[in-house]
Amino acid sequence: MSTELPNVQPEHFRVPTNADFHGVGSSRHAPRFLLLYGSVRDRSYSRLLTMEAARLLEVMGGEVKVFDPRDLPLPDSEPDTHPKVRELRSLAEWAEGMVWCSPERHGAMTGIMKAQIDWIPLAIGAVRPTQGKTLAVMEVSGGSQSFNAVNQMRILGRWMRMITIPNQSSVAKAFLEFDDVGRMKPSSYYERVVDVMEELFKFTFLTRDVSPYLVDRYSERRESAEELSKRVNQKAI
């Protein structure tokens, strides 16, 4: 078999090695997590489930911030200088991992959940707020267990270039799973949430110091070089 690569530009082609991962575990600050939920009802089960996840991550040693989607405008209905948009984008840049939790409504994630994700751009200048960061997805349902919302959020996570962990949580008949003060009752559903947060914490530890390397792409390195060449040539003209 021929090993020639005539269509590859060798100056932009890199062979991964073990040495590229020497930075794993070098950060000493607590892992930083942003949690988003997709309902603004007074008794929002996606918010209650999100708060259970937040407690678990904090007990594990993480620094956790939960974004309140109330007063967040619809995408493109306000300028990105809107205070809630600026808050959300600042938190997205700050975080090293995220949790997205949505109710399933009409067989899909809610518009409130999608609006939050849509306000987080793929790039702000030269910064990609979500690229290479970890993600866990969860959903709550009013009826039987479903996975439509988590499956949709997985697609969005890939689109946002995030490292979405394998495990996930889907809580069926959520109105039966929380007590009067909003705490989740003991159940296999709760144990799954523990599993998911533990896995998210581990993946974040493993990837946060090398995420820029993990998502570095040959095609983008080549494209950047071409763009730089064009700018130089234009200045020369």
CSV table of C-alpha atoms in Angstrom, one decimal:
chain,number,residue,atom,x,y,z
A,1,MET,CA,0.0,0.0,0.0
A,2,SER,CA,1.3,3.4,-1.0
A,3,THR,CA,1.9,5.9,1.8
A,4,GLU,CA,2.2,8.9,-0.4
A,5,LEU,CA,-0.2,11.7,0.3
A,6,PRO,CA,-0.1,13.9,-2.8
A,7,ASN,CA,-3.1,16.0,-1.8
A,8,VAL,CA,-1.8,16.8,1.7
A,9,GLN,CA,0.4,19.9,2.3
A,10,PRO,CA,3.1,18.5,4.5
A,11,GLU,CA,3.8,21.8,6.3
A,12,HIS,CA,0.3,21.7,7.8
A,13,PHE,CA,0.2,18.0,8.4
A,14,ARG,CA,1.0,16.8,11.9
A,15,VAL,CA,1.3,13.3,13.3
A,16,PRO,CA,-0.1,13.0,16.9
A,17,THR,CA,2.3,11.7,19.5
A,18,ASN,CA,2.1,11.0,23.2
A,19,ALA,CA,4.2,14.1,23.9
A,20,ASP,CA,1.3,16.2,22.6
A,21,PHE,CA,-0.6,15.3,25.8
A,22,HIS,CA,2.0,16.3,28.3
A,23,GLY,CA,-0.2,19.1,29.6
A,24,VAL,CA,-3.0,16.8,30.9
A,25,GLY,CA,-3.7,17.6,34.5
A,26,SER,CA,-1.5,20.7,34.6
A,27,SER,CA,-4.3,23.1,35.6
A,28,ARG,CA,-4.7,23.5,39.4
A,29,HIS,CA,-7.9,25.5,39.6
A,30,ALA,CA,-11.2,23.9,40.2
A,31,PRO,CA,-12.9,22.7,37.0
A,32,ARG,CA,-15.5,25.3,35.8
A,33,PHE,CA,-19.0,24.3,34.7
A,34,LEU,CA,-21.8,26.3,33.2
A,35,LEU,CA,-25.3,24.7,33.5
A,36,LEU,CA,-28.2,25.6,31.2
A,37,TYR,CA,-31.9,24.6,31.6
A,38,GLY,CA,-34.8,24.9,29.3
A,39,SER,CA,-37.9,26.1,31.2
A,40,VAL,CA,-38.9,29.2,33.2
A,41,ARG,CA,-42.0,27.7,35.0
A,42,ASP,CA,-42.1,28.3,38.7
A,43,ARG,CA,-41.7,24.5,39.3
A,44,SER,CA,-39.4,23.8,36.4
A,45,TYR,CA,-38.3,20.2,36.5
A,46,SER,CA,-35.4,20.8,34.1
A,47,ARG,CA,-34.2,23.5,36.6
A,48,LEU,CA,-34.7,21.2,39.6
A,49,LEU,CA,-32.7,18.5,37.8
A,50,THR,CA,-30.0,21.0,36.8
A,51,MET,CA,-29.7,22.1,40.5
A,52,GLU,CA,-29.2,18.4,41.5
A,53,ALA,CA,-26.4,18.2,38.9
A,54,ALA,CA,-24.9,21.5,40.2
A,55,ARG,CA,-24.8,20.1,43.8
A,56,LEU,CA,-23.0,17.0,42.6
A,57,LEU,CA,-20.4,18.9,40.7
A,58,GLU,CA,-19.8,21.3,43.6
A,59,VAL,CA,-19.3,18.4,46.0
A,60,MET,CA,-16.8,16.9,43.6
A,61,GLY,CA,-14.9,20.1,43.8
A,62,GLY,CA,-16.1,22.0,40.7
A,63,GLU,CA,-16.9,25.7,40.4
A,64,VAL,CA,-20.5,25.8,39.1
A,65,LYS,CA,-22.6,28.6,37.6
A,66,VAL,CA,-26.2,28.2,36.6
A,67,PHE,CA,-27.6,30.6,34.0
A,68,ASP,CA,-31.2,31.9,34.5
A,69,PRO,CA,-32.8,32.1,31.0
A,70,ARG,CA,-35.5,34.5,32.1
A,71,ASP,CA,-35.3,37.8,30.2
A,72,LEU,CA,-33.0,36.4,27.6
A,73,PRO,CA,-34.3,37.8,24.3
A,74,LEU,CA,-35.1,35.7,21.2
A,75,PRO,CA,-32.0,35.3,19.0
A,76,ASP,CA,-31.5,38.3,16.7
A,77,SER,CA,-34.4,40.2,18.3
A,78,GLU,CA,-31.9,42.4,20.3
A,79,PRO,CA,-28.2,43.3,19.7
A,80,ASP,CA,-25.6,41.1,21.3
A,81,THR,CA,-24.9,43.9,23.8
A,82,HIS,CA,-28.1,43.0,25.6
A,83,PRO,CA,-27.1,42.3,29.3
A,84,LYS,CA,-28.5,38.7,29.4
A,85,VAL,CA,-26.7,37.9,26.1
A,86,ARG,CA,-23.4,39.4,27.4
A,87,GLU,CA,-23.8,37.4,30.7
A,88,LEU,CA,-24.4,34.1,28.8
A,89,ARG,CA,-21.5,34.6,26.4
A,90,SER,CA,-19.2,35.6,29.3
A,91,LEU,CA,-20.1,32.4,31.1
A,92,ALA,CA,-19.7,30.3,28.0
A,93,GLU,CA,-16.1,31.6,27.6
A,94,TRP,CA,-15.4,31.1,31.3
A,95,ALA,CA,-16.6,27.5,31.5
A,96,GLU,CA,-14.5,24.4,30.8
A,97,GLY,CA,-17.5,22.1,30.7
A,98,MET,CA,-21.3,22.5,30.4
A,99,VAL,CA,-24.5,20.7,31.3
A,100,TRP,CA,-27.6,21.2,29.1
A,101,CYS,CA,-30.9,20.1,30.5
A,102,SER,CA,-34.2,20.5,28.6
A,103,PRO,CA,-37.8,19.4,29.0
A,104,GLU,CA,-39.0,17.4,26.0
A,105,ARG,CA,-41.9,19.4,24.4
A,106,HIS,CA,-43.7,18.3,21.3
A,107,GLY,CA,-41.0,15.7,20.8
A,108,ALA,CA,-38.1,18.1,20.9
A,109,MET,CA,-36.0,20.4,23.2
A,110,THR,CA,-37.8,23.6,24.1
A,111,GLY,CA,-37.4,26.9,22.4
A,112,ILE,CA,-35.9,28.4,25.6
A,113,MET,CA,-33.1,25.8,25.5
A,114,LYS,CA,-32.4,26.3,21.8
A,115,ALA,CA,-32.4,30.1,22.2
A,116,GLN,CA,-29.6,29.9,24.8
A,117,ILE,CA,-27.5,27.8,22.5
A,118,ASP,CA,-28.2,30.0,19.5
A,119,TRP,CA,-27.0,33.0,21.4
A,120,ILE,CA,-23.6,31.4,21.9
A,121,PRO,CA,-21.8,31.9,18.6
A,122,LEU,CA,-19.3,29.5,17.0
A,123,ALA,CA,-16.8,32.3,17.2
A,124,ILE,CA,-16.3,35.7,18.9
A,125,GLY,CA,-13.4,37.3,17.0
A,126,ALA,CA,-10.7,34.7,17.3
A,127,VAL,CA,-12.2,32.9,20.3
A,128,ARG,CA,-14.5,29.9,19.9
A,129,PRO,CA,-16.4,29.9,23.2
A,130,THR,CA,-17.4,26.2,23.2
A,131,GLN,CA,-14.8,24.4,21.0
A,132,GLY,CA,-13.1,21.6,22.9
A,133,LYS,CA,-15.1,22.0,26.0
A,134,THR,CA,-17.0,19.1,27.6
A,135,LEU,CA,-20.7,18.7,27.6
A,136,ALA,CA,-23.3,16.5,29.3
A,137,VAL,CA,-26.9,16.4,28.2
A,138,MET,CA,-30.0,15.6,30.2
A,139,GLU,CA,-33.8,15.8,29.7
A,140,VAL,CA,-37.0,15.6,31.6
A,141,SER,CA,-40.3,14.2,30.3
A,142,GLY,CA,-43.9,14.5,31.5
A,143,GLY,CA,-44.7,11.0,30.2
A,144,SER,CA,-42.7,7.9,29.3
A,145,GLN,CA,-39.0,8.0,28.9
A,146,SER,CA,-37.8,9.5,25.7
A,147,PHE,CA,-34.4,10.6,24.2
A,148,ASN,CA,-35.5,13.1,21.5
A,149,ALA,CA,-34.2,16.1,23.4
A,150,VAL,CA,-30.9,14.6,24.4
A,151,ASN,CA,-30.3,13.4,20.9
A,152,GLN,CA,-31.0,16.8,19.5
A,153,MET,CA,-28.6,18.4,22.0
A,154,ARG,CA,-25.9,15.9,21.1
A,155,ILE,CA,-26.2,17.1,17.5
A,156,LEU,CA,-25.9,20.7,18.7
A,157,GLY,CA,-23.0,19.8,20.9
A,158,ARG,CA,-21.2,18.4,17.9
A,159,TRP,CA,-22.0,21.5,15.9
A,160,MET,CA,-20.6,23.7,18.6
A,161,ARG,CA,-17.5,21.5,18.5
A,162,MET,CA,-17.9,20.2,22.0
A,163,ILE,CA,-16.7,16.9,23.6
A,164,THR,CA,-20.1,15.4,24.5
A,165,ILE,CA,-19.6,12.6,27.0
A,166,PRO,CA,-21.1,9.1,26.3
A,167,ASN,CA,-23.5,9.0,29.3
A,168,GLN,CA,-26.7,11.0,29.5
A,169,SER,CA,-29.8,11.3,31.7
A,170,SER,CA,-33.5,11.1,30.7
A,171,VAL,CA,-36.0,11.4,33.6
A,172,ALA,CA,-39.5,10.1,32.7
A,173,LYS,CA,-42.6,11.4,34.5
A,174,ALA,CA,-40.5,14.0,36.2
A,175,PHE,CA,-43.4,15.2,38.3
A,176,LEU,CA,-43.1,12.0,40.3
A,177,GLU,CA,-39.3,12.2,40.9
A,178,PHE,CA,-39.0,15.4,43.0
A,179,ASP,CA,-40.3,16.1,46.5
A,180,ASP,CA,-42.2,19.1,47.8
A,181,VAL,CA,-39.0,21.1,48.4
A,182,GLY,CA,-37.7,20.3,44.9
A,183,ARG,CA,-35.1,17.7,45.8
A,184,MET,CA,-34.8,14.6,43.6
A,185,LYS,CA,-36.0,11.4,45.3
A,186,PRO,CA,-33.8,8.3,45.5
A,187,SER,CA,-34.2,6.3,42.3
A,188,SER,CA,-32.3,4.8,39.4
A,189,TYR,CA,-32.9,8.1,37.6
A,190,TYR,CA,-31.0,9.9,40.4
A,191,GLU,CA,-28.2,7.4,40.3
A,192,ARG,CA,-27.9,8.0,36.6
A,193,VAL,CA,-27.5,11.7,37.2
A,194,VAL,CA,-24.7,10.9,39.7
A,195,ASP,CA,-23.1,8.7,37.0
A,196,VAL,CA,-23.3,11.5,34.3
A,197,MET,CA,-21.8,14.2,36.5
A,198,GLU,CA,-19.0,11.9,37.6
A,199,GLU,CA,-18.2,11.1,34.0
A,200,LEU,CA,-18.4,14.8,33.0
A,201,PHE,CA,-16.0,15.7,35.8
A,202,LYS,CA,-13.5,13.0,34.7
A,203,PHE,CA,-13.7,14.0,31.0
A,204,THR,CA,-13.2,17.6,31.9
A,205,PHE,CA,-10.1,16.8,34.0
A,206,LEU,CA,-8.8,14.7,31.1
A,207,THR,CA,-9.3,17.2,28.3
A,208,ARG,CA,-9.4,20.8,29.5
A,209,ASP,CA,-5.6,21.3,29.3
A,210,VAL,CA,-5.3,19.8,25.9
A,211,SER,CA,-8.6,20.7,24.3
A,212,PRO,CA,-7.0,23.3,21.9
A,213,TYR,CA,-4.8,20.4,20.6
A,214,LEU,CA,-7.7,17.9,20.4
A,215,VAL,CA,-9.8,20.2,18.1
A,216,ASP,CA,-6.9,21.5,16.0
A,217,ARG,CA,-7.6,20.7,12.4
A,218,TYR,CA,-5.4,20.2,9.3
A,219,SER,CA,-8.0,21.9,7.1
A,220,GLU,CA,-8.1,25.0,9.3
A,221,ARG,CA,-4.3,25.2,9.6
A,222,ARG,CA,-4.1,25.2,5.8
A,223,GLU,CA,-6.9,27.7,5.4
A,224,SER,CA,-5.4,30.0,7.9
A,225,ALA,CA,-2.1,30.0,6.0
A,226,GLU,CA,-3.9,30.8,2.8
A,227,GLU,CA,-5.8,33.7,4.4
A,228,LEU,CA,-2.6,35.0,5.8
A,229,SER,CA,-0.9,34.8,2.4
A,230,LYS,CA,-3.8,36.8,0.8
A,231,ARG,CA,-3.5,39.5,3.4
A,232,VAL,CA,0.2,39.8,2.9
A,233,ASN,CA,-0.2,39.9,-0.9
A,234,GLN,CA,-2.9,42.6,-0.6
A,235,LYS,CA,-0.6,44.8,1.5
A,236,ALA,CA,2.2,44.3,-0.9
A,237,ILE,CA,-0.1,45.5,-3.8
